[in-house]
Short mmCIF file of C-alpha atoms and ligand atoms in Angstrom, two decimals:
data_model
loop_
_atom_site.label_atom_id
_atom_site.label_comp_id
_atom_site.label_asym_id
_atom_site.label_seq_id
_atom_site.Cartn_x
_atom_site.Cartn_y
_atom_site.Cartn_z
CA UNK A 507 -17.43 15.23 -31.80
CA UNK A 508 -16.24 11.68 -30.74
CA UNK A 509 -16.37 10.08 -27.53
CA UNK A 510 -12.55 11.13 -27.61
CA UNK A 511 -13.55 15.07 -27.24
CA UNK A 512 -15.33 13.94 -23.79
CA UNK A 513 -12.51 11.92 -22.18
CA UNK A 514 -10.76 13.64 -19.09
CA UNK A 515 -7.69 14.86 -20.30
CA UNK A 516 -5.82 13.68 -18.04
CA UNK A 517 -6.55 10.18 -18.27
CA UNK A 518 -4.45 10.64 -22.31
CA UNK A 519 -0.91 11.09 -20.02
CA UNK A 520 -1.78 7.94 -17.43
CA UNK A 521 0.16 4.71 -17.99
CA UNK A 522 -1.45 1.04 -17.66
CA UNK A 523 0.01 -0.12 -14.13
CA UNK A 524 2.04 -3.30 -15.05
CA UNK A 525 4.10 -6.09 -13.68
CA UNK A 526 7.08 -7.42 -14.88
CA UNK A 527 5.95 -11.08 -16.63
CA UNK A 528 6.74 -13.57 -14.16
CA UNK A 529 8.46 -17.00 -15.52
CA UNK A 530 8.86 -19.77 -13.66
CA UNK A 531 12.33 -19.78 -11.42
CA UNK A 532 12.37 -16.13 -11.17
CA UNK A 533 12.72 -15.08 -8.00
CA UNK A 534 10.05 -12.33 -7.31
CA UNK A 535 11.06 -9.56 -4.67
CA UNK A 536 9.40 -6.75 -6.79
CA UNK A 537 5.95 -6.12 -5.50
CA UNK A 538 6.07 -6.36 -1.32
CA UNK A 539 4.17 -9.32 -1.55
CA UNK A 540 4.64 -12.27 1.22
CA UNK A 541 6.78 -14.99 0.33
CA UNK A 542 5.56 -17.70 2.46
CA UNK A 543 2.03 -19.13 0.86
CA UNK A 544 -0.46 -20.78 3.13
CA UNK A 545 0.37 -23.56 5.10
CA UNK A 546 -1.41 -27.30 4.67
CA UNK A 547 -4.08 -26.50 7.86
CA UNK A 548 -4.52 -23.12 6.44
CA UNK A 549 -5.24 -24.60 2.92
CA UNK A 550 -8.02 -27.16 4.51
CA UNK A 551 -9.88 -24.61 5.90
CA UNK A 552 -9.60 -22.60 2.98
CA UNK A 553 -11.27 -25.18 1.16
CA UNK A 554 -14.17 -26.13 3.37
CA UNK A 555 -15.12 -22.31 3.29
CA UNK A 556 -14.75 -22.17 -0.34
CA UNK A 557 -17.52 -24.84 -0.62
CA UNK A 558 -20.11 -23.39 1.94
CA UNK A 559 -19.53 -20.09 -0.03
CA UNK A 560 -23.31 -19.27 -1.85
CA UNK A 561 -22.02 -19.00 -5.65
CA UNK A 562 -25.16 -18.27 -7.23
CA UNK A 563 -26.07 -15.62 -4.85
CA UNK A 564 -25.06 -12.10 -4.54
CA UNK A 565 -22.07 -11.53 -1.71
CA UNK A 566 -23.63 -9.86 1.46
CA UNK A 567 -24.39 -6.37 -0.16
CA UNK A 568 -22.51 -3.76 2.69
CA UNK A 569 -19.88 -6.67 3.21
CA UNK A 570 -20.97 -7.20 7.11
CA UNK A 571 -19.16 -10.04 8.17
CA UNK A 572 -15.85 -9.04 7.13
CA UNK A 573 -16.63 -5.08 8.61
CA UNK A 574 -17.54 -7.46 11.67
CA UNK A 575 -13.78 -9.10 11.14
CA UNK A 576 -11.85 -6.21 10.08
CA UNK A 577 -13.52 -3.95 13.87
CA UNK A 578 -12.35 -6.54 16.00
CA UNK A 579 -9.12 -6.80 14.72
CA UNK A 580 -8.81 -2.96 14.94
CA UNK A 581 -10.85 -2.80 18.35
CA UNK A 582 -13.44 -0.53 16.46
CA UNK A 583 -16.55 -0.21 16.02
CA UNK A 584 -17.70 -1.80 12.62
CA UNK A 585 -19.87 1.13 11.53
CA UNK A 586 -16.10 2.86 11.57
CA UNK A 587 -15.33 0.41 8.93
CA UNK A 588 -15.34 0.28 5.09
CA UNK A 589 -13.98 -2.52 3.11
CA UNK A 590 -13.10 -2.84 -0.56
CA UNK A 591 -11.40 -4.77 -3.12
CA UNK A 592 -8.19 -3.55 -1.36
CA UNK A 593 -7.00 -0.66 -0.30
CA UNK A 594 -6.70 0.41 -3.82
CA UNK A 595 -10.45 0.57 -4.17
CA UNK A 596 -10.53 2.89 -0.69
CA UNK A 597 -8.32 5.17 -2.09
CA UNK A 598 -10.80 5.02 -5.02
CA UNK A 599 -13.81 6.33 -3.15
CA UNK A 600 -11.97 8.76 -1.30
CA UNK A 601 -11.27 10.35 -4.67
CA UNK A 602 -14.69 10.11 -5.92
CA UNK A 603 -15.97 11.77 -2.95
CA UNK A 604 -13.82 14.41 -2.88
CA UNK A 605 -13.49 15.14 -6.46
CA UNK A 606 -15.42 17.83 -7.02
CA UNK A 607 -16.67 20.05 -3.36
CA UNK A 608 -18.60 23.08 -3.17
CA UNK A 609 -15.14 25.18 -3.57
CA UNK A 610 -14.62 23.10 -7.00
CA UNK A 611 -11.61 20.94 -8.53
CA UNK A 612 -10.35 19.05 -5.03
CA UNK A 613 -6.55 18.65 -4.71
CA UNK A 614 -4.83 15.75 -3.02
CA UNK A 615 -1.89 16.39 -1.04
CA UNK A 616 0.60 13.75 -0.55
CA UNK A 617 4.30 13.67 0.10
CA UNK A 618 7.34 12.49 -2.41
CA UNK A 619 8.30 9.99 -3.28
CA UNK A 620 5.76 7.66 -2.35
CA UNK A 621 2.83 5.17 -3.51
CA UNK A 622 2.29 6.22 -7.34
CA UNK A 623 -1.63 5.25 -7.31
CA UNK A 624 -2.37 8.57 -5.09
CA UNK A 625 -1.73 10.65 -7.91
CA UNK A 626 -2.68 8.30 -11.26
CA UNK A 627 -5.85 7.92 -9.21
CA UNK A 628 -6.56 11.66 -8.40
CA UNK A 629 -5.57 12.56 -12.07
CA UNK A 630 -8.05 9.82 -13.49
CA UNK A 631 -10.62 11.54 -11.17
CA UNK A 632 -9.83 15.11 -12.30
CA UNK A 633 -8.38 15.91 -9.11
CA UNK A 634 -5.30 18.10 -8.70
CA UNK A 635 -1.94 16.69 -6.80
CA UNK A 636 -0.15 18.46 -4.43
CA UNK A 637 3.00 17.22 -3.83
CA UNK A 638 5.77 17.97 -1.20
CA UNK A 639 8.76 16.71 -1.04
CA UNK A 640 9.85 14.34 2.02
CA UNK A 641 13.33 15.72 3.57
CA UNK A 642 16.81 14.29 2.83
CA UNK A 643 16.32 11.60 5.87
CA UNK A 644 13.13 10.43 3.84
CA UNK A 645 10.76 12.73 6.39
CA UNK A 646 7.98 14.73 5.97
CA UNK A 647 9.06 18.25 6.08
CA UNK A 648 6.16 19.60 8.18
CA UNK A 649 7.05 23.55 7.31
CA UNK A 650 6.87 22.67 3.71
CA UNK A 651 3.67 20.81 3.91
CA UNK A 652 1.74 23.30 6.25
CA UNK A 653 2.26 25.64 4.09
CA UNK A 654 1.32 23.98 1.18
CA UNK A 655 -1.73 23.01 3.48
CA UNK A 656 -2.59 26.21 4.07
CA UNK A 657 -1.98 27.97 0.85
CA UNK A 658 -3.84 25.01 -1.28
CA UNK A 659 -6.62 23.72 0.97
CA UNK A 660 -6.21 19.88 -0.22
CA UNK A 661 -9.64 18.33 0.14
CA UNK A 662 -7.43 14.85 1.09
CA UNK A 663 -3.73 14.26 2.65
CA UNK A 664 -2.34 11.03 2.10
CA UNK A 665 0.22 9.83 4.18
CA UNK A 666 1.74 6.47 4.26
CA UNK A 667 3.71 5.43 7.04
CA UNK A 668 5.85 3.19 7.16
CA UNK A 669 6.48 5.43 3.77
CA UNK A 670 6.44 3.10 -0.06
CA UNK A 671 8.96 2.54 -1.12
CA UNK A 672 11.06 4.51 1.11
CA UNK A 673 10.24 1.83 3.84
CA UNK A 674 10.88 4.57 6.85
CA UNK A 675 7.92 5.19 9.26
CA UNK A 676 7.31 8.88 9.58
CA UNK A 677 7.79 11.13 12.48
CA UNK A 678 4.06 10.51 14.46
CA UNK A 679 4.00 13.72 16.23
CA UNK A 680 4.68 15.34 13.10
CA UNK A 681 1.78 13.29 11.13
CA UNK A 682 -0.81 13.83 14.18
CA UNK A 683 0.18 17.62 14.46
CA UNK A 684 -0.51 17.89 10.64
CA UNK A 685 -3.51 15.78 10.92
CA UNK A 686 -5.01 18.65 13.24
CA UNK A 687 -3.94 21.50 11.02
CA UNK A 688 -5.39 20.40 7.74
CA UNK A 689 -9.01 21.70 7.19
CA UNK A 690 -9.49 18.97 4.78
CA UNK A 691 -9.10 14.84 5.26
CA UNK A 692 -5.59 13.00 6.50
CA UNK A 693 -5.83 9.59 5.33
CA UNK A 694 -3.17 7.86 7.05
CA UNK A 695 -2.09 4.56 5.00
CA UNK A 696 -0.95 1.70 6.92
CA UNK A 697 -0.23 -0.92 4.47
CA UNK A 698 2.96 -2.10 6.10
CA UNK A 699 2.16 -0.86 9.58
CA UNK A 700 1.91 -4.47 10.70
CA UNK A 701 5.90 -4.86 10.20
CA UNK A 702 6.76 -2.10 12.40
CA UNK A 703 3.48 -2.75 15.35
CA UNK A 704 3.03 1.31 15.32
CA UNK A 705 -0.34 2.46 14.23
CA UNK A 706 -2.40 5.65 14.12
CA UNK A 707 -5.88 3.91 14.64
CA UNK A 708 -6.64 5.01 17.93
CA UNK A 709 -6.68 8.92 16.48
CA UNK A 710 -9.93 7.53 14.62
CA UNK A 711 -12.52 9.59 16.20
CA UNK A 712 -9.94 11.85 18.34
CA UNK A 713 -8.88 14.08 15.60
CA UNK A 714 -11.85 15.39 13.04
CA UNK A 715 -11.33 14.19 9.69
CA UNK A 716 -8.73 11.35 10.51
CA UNK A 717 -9.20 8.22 8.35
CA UNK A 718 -6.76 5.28 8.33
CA UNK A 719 -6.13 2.33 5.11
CA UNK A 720 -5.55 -0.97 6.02
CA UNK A 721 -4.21 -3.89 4.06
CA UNK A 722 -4.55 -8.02 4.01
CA UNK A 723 -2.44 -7.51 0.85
CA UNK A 724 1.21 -7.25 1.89
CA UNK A 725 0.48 -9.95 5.40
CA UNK A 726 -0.15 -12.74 2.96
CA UNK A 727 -3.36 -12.65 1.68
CA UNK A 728 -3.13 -10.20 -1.82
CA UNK A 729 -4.40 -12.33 -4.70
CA UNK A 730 -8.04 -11.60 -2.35
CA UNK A 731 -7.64 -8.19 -2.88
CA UNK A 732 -9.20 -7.31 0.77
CA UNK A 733 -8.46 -3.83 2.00
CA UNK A 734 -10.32 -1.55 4.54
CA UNK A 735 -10.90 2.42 5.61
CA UNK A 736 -11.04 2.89 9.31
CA UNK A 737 -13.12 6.43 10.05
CA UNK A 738 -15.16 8.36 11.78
CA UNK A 739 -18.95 7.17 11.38
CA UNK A 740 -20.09 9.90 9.75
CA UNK A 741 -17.47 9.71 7.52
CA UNK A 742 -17.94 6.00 6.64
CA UNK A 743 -21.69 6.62 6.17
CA UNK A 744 -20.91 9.02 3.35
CA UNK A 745 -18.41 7.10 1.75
CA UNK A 746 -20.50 3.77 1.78
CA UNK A 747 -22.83 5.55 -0.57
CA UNK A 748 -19.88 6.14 -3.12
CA UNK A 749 -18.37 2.41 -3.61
CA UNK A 750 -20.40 0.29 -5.28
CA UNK A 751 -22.63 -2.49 -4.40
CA UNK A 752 -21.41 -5.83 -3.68
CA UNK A 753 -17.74 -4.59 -4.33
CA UNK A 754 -15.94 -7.72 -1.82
CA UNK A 755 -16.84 -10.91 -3.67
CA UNK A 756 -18.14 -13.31 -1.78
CA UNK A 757 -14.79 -15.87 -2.25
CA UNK A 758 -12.31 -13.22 -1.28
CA UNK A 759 -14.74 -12.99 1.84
CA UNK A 760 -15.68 -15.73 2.87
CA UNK A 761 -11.64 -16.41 2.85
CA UNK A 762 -10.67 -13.12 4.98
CA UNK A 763 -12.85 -13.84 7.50
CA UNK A 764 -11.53 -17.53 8.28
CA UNK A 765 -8.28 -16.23 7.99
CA UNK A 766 -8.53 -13.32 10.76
CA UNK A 767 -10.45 -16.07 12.76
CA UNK A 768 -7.43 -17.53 13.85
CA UNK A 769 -5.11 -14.16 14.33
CA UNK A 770 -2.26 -16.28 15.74
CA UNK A 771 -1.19 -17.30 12.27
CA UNK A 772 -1.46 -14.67 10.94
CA UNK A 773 0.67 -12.83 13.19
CA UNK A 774 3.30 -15.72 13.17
CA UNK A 775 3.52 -15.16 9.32
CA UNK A 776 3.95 -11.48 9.55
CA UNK A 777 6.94 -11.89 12.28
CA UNK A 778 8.76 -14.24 9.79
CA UNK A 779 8.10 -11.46 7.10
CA UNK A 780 9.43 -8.85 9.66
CA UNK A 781 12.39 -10.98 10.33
CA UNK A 782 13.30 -11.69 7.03
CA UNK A 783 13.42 -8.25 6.26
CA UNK A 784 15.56 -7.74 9.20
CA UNK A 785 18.25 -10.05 7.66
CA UNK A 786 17.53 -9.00 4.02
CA UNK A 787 18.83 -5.51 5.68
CA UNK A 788 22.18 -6.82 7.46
CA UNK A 789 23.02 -8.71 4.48
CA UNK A 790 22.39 -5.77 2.09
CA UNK A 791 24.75 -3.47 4.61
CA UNK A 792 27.35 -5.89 3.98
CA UNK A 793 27.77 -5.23 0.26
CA UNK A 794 30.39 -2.49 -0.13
CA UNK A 795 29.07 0.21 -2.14
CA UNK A 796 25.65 -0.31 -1.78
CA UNK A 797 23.36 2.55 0.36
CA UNK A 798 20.17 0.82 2.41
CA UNK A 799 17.71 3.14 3.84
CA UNK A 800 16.28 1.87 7.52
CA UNK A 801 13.23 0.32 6.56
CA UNK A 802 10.23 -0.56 9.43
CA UNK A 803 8.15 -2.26 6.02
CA UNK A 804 8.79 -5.80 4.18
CA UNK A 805 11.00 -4.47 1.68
CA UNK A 806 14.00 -2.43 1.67
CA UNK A 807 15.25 0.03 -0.59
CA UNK A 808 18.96 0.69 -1.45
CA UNK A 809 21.09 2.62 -3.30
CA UNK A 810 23.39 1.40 -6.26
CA UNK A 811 27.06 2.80 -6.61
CA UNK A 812 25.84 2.13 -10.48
CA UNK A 813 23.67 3.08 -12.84
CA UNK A 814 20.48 1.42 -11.40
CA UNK A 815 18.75 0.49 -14.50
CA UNK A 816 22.17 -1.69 -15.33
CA UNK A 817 22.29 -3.31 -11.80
CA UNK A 818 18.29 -4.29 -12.16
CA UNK A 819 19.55 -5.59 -15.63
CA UNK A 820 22.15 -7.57 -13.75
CA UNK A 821 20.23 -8.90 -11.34
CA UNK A 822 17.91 -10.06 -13.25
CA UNK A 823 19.78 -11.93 -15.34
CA UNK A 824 20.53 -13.43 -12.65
CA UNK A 825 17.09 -14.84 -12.07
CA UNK A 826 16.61 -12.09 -9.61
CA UNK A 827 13.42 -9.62 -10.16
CA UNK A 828 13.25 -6.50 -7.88
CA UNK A 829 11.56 -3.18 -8.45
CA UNK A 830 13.69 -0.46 -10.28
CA UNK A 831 12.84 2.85 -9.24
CA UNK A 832 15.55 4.54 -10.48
CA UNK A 833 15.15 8.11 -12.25
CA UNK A 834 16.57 11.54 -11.67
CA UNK A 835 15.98 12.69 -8.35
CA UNK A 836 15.61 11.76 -4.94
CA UNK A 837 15.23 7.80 -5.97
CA UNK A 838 18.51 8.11 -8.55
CA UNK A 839 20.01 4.65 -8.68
CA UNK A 840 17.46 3.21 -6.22
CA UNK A 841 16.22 -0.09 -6.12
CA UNK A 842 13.13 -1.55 -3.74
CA UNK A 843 13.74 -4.96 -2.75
CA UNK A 844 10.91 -6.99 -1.28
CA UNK A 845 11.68 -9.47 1.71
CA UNK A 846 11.75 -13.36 0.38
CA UNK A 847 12.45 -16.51 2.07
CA UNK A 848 15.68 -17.02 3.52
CA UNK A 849 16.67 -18.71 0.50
CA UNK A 850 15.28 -15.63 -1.88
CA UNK A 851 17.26 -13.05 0.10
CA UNK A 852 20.55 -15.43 -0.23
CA UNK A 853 19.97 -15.46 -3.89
CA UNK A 854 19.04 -11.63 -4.18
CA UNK A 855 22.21 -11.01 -2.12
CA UNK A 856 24.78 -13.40 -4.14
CA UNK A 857 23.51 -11.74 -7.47
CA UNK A 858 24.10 -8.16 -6.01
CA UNK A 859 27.37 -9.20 -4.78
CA UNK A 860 28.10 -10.16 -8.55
CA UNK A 861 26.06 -7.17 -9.81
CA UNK A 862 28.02 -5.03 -8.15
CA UNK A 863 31.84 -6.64 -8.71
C1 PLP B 864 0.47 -1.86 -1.71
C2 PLP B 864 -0.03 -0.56 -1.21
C3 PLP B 864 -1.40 -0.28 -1.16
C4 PLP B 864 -2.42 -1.12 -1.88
O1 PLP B 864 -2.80 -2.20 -1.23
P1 PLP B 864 -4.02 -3.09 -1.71
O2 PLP B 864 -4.77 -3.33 -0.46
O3 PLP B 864 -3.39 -4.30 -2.30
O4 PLP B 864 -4.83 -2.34 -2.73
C5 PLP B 864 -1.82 0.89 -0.57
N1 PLP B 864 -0.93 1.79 -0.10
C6 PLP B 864 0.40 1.57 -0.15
C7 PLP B 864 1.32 2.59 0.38
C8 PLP B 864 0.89 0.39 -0.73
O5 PLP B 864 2.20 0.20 -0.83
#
């Protein structure tokens, strides 16, 4: 025997999650981040934080003061809060927790296509996916997944709305009617619900079992890697036992919580985000050929009259780097474009124009 014979088997099919290397010039639409870095004011305060941060001490063990931040900017309570080294991590500890219940081998529910980390990170934790397929308008079919609810008893549903990298929000009577009819958790993620202002918070507490992700990574903030669970207590009192000690650094703290001090910015920053996707969109509609999907997130995803992997080729040559998702199936031919600068999206758009010619 070798440690070889003990590995989960499934972790032998996973891929490494990569990026694309970045070179200077490139323009970078691939990975939803913000465009627009932190302004001089910003940056100050930044820095004076940084140096009142303790560096030789352990961060605040249950990271308080940024539960503190997080329940005030959700108008809950912060014993309803969790936060992690992004939403990633909360995902994470949902997984753990669930991995194994007194019925056995839990299965995660989700819908497709969507966020690839729900199922790489239920494999790695010897979970089972269950996956249902959203409709041809990009919803959730709610027949499908009831059943599939019902027949498979998911310990978790994930559901991210607005939907990556489909960009639509889904249906919210159908979410909150499925919400009530699974006998395991709904974990509604809401990344990008601060493009679209909609948001499923206020069922924390109202339906049993209803758990929402937030995000600072997509508003501006993701090198901090800041991410939080909103639940009910209970909930959050079993799942602070899972993640592990000290798990927000005391620097990506310490920055957070200046940062949702002054909310004002931030929400001026996402607005320009929203915006710019708003005009990436109309641009992209011009280009003959090309299908774009309604998106309520910071990115948009469209449809090549191409091959896809040849158009990403294209564009990139170009200087331009977006996200090819392209692959038999739903997402044939698609491509997810991330809002830039008004300058990016020119740039994305005169390469696609030439892609495309
Ligand atoms: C980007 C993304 C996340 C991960 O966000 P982090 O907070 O950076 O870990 C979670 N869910 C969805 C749907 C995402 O697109």
């Amino acid at each position: 025997m070798t440690w070889k014979d003990h590995l989960q088997q499934a972790i032998l099919g996973l891929e490494v999650y990569r990026t694309f290397p970045y070179r200077p010039g490139l323009v970078r639409l691939d990975a939803n981040e913000s465009p627009f870095p932190l302004d001089e004011a910003d940056r100050d305060t930044l820095a004076h934080e940084l140096g009142r941060v303790d560096i030789h001490r352990y961060p605040e063990v249950a990271g308080r003061p940024l539960r503190e931040a997080m329940a005030r900017r959700f108008h809950v309570s912060p014993d309803q809060v969790l936060v992690g080294n992004g939403s990633d991590e909360m995902i994470s500890v949902l997984l753990t927790a669930f991995a194994q219940g007194p019925a056995g081998r839990g299965k995660v529910l989700f819908p497709v296509p969507t966020f690839g980390t729900y199922e790489a990170a239920a494999l790695a934790r010897g979970l089972e996916p269950v996956k249902v397929p959203l409709d041809g308008g990009w919803q959730v079919d709610e027949a499908r997944t009831l059943d599939a609810m019902v027949r498979e008893r998911p310990a978790l549903a994930f559901f991210p709305s607005p939907n990556n990298p489909t960009g639509n929000r889904f249906d919210a009577g159908t979410l909150q009617r499925l919400a009530e009819a699974t006998s395991g958790l709904f974990v509604a993620d809401e990344a990008y619900a601060d493009f679209c202002g909609v948001s499923q918070v206020s069922l924390v507490g109202e339906i049993d079992g209803f758990c929402v992700l937030r995000s600072l990574s997509k508003i501006g903030l993701a090198a901090l890697r800041v991410g939080a669970l909103i639940g009910p207590q209970d909930l959050v009192a079993q799942l602070d036992k899972v993640r592990l000690p000290f798990n927000v650094n005391a620097v990506s703290m310490a920055l957070a919580c200046a940062i949702l001090e002054n909310p004002g910015r931030l929400e001026d920053r996402i607005r320009r985000v929203a915006a710019s996707r708003r005009s990436l969109a109309e641009g992209l509609a011009a280009i003959p050929g090309l299908t774009v999907f309604p998106s309520d997130a910071n990115f948009v995803l469209v449809r090549t009259p191409i091959d896809g992997q040849r158009a990403w080729e294209r564009l990139l040559e170009r200087g331009v780097l977006v996200r090819n998702l392209s692959r038999p199936g739903p997402l044939r031919n698609c491509l997810r474009i991330t809002a830039g600068t008004s300058e990016e999206n020119e740039r994305c758009l005169q390469a696609l124009r030439a892609a495309l010619a």
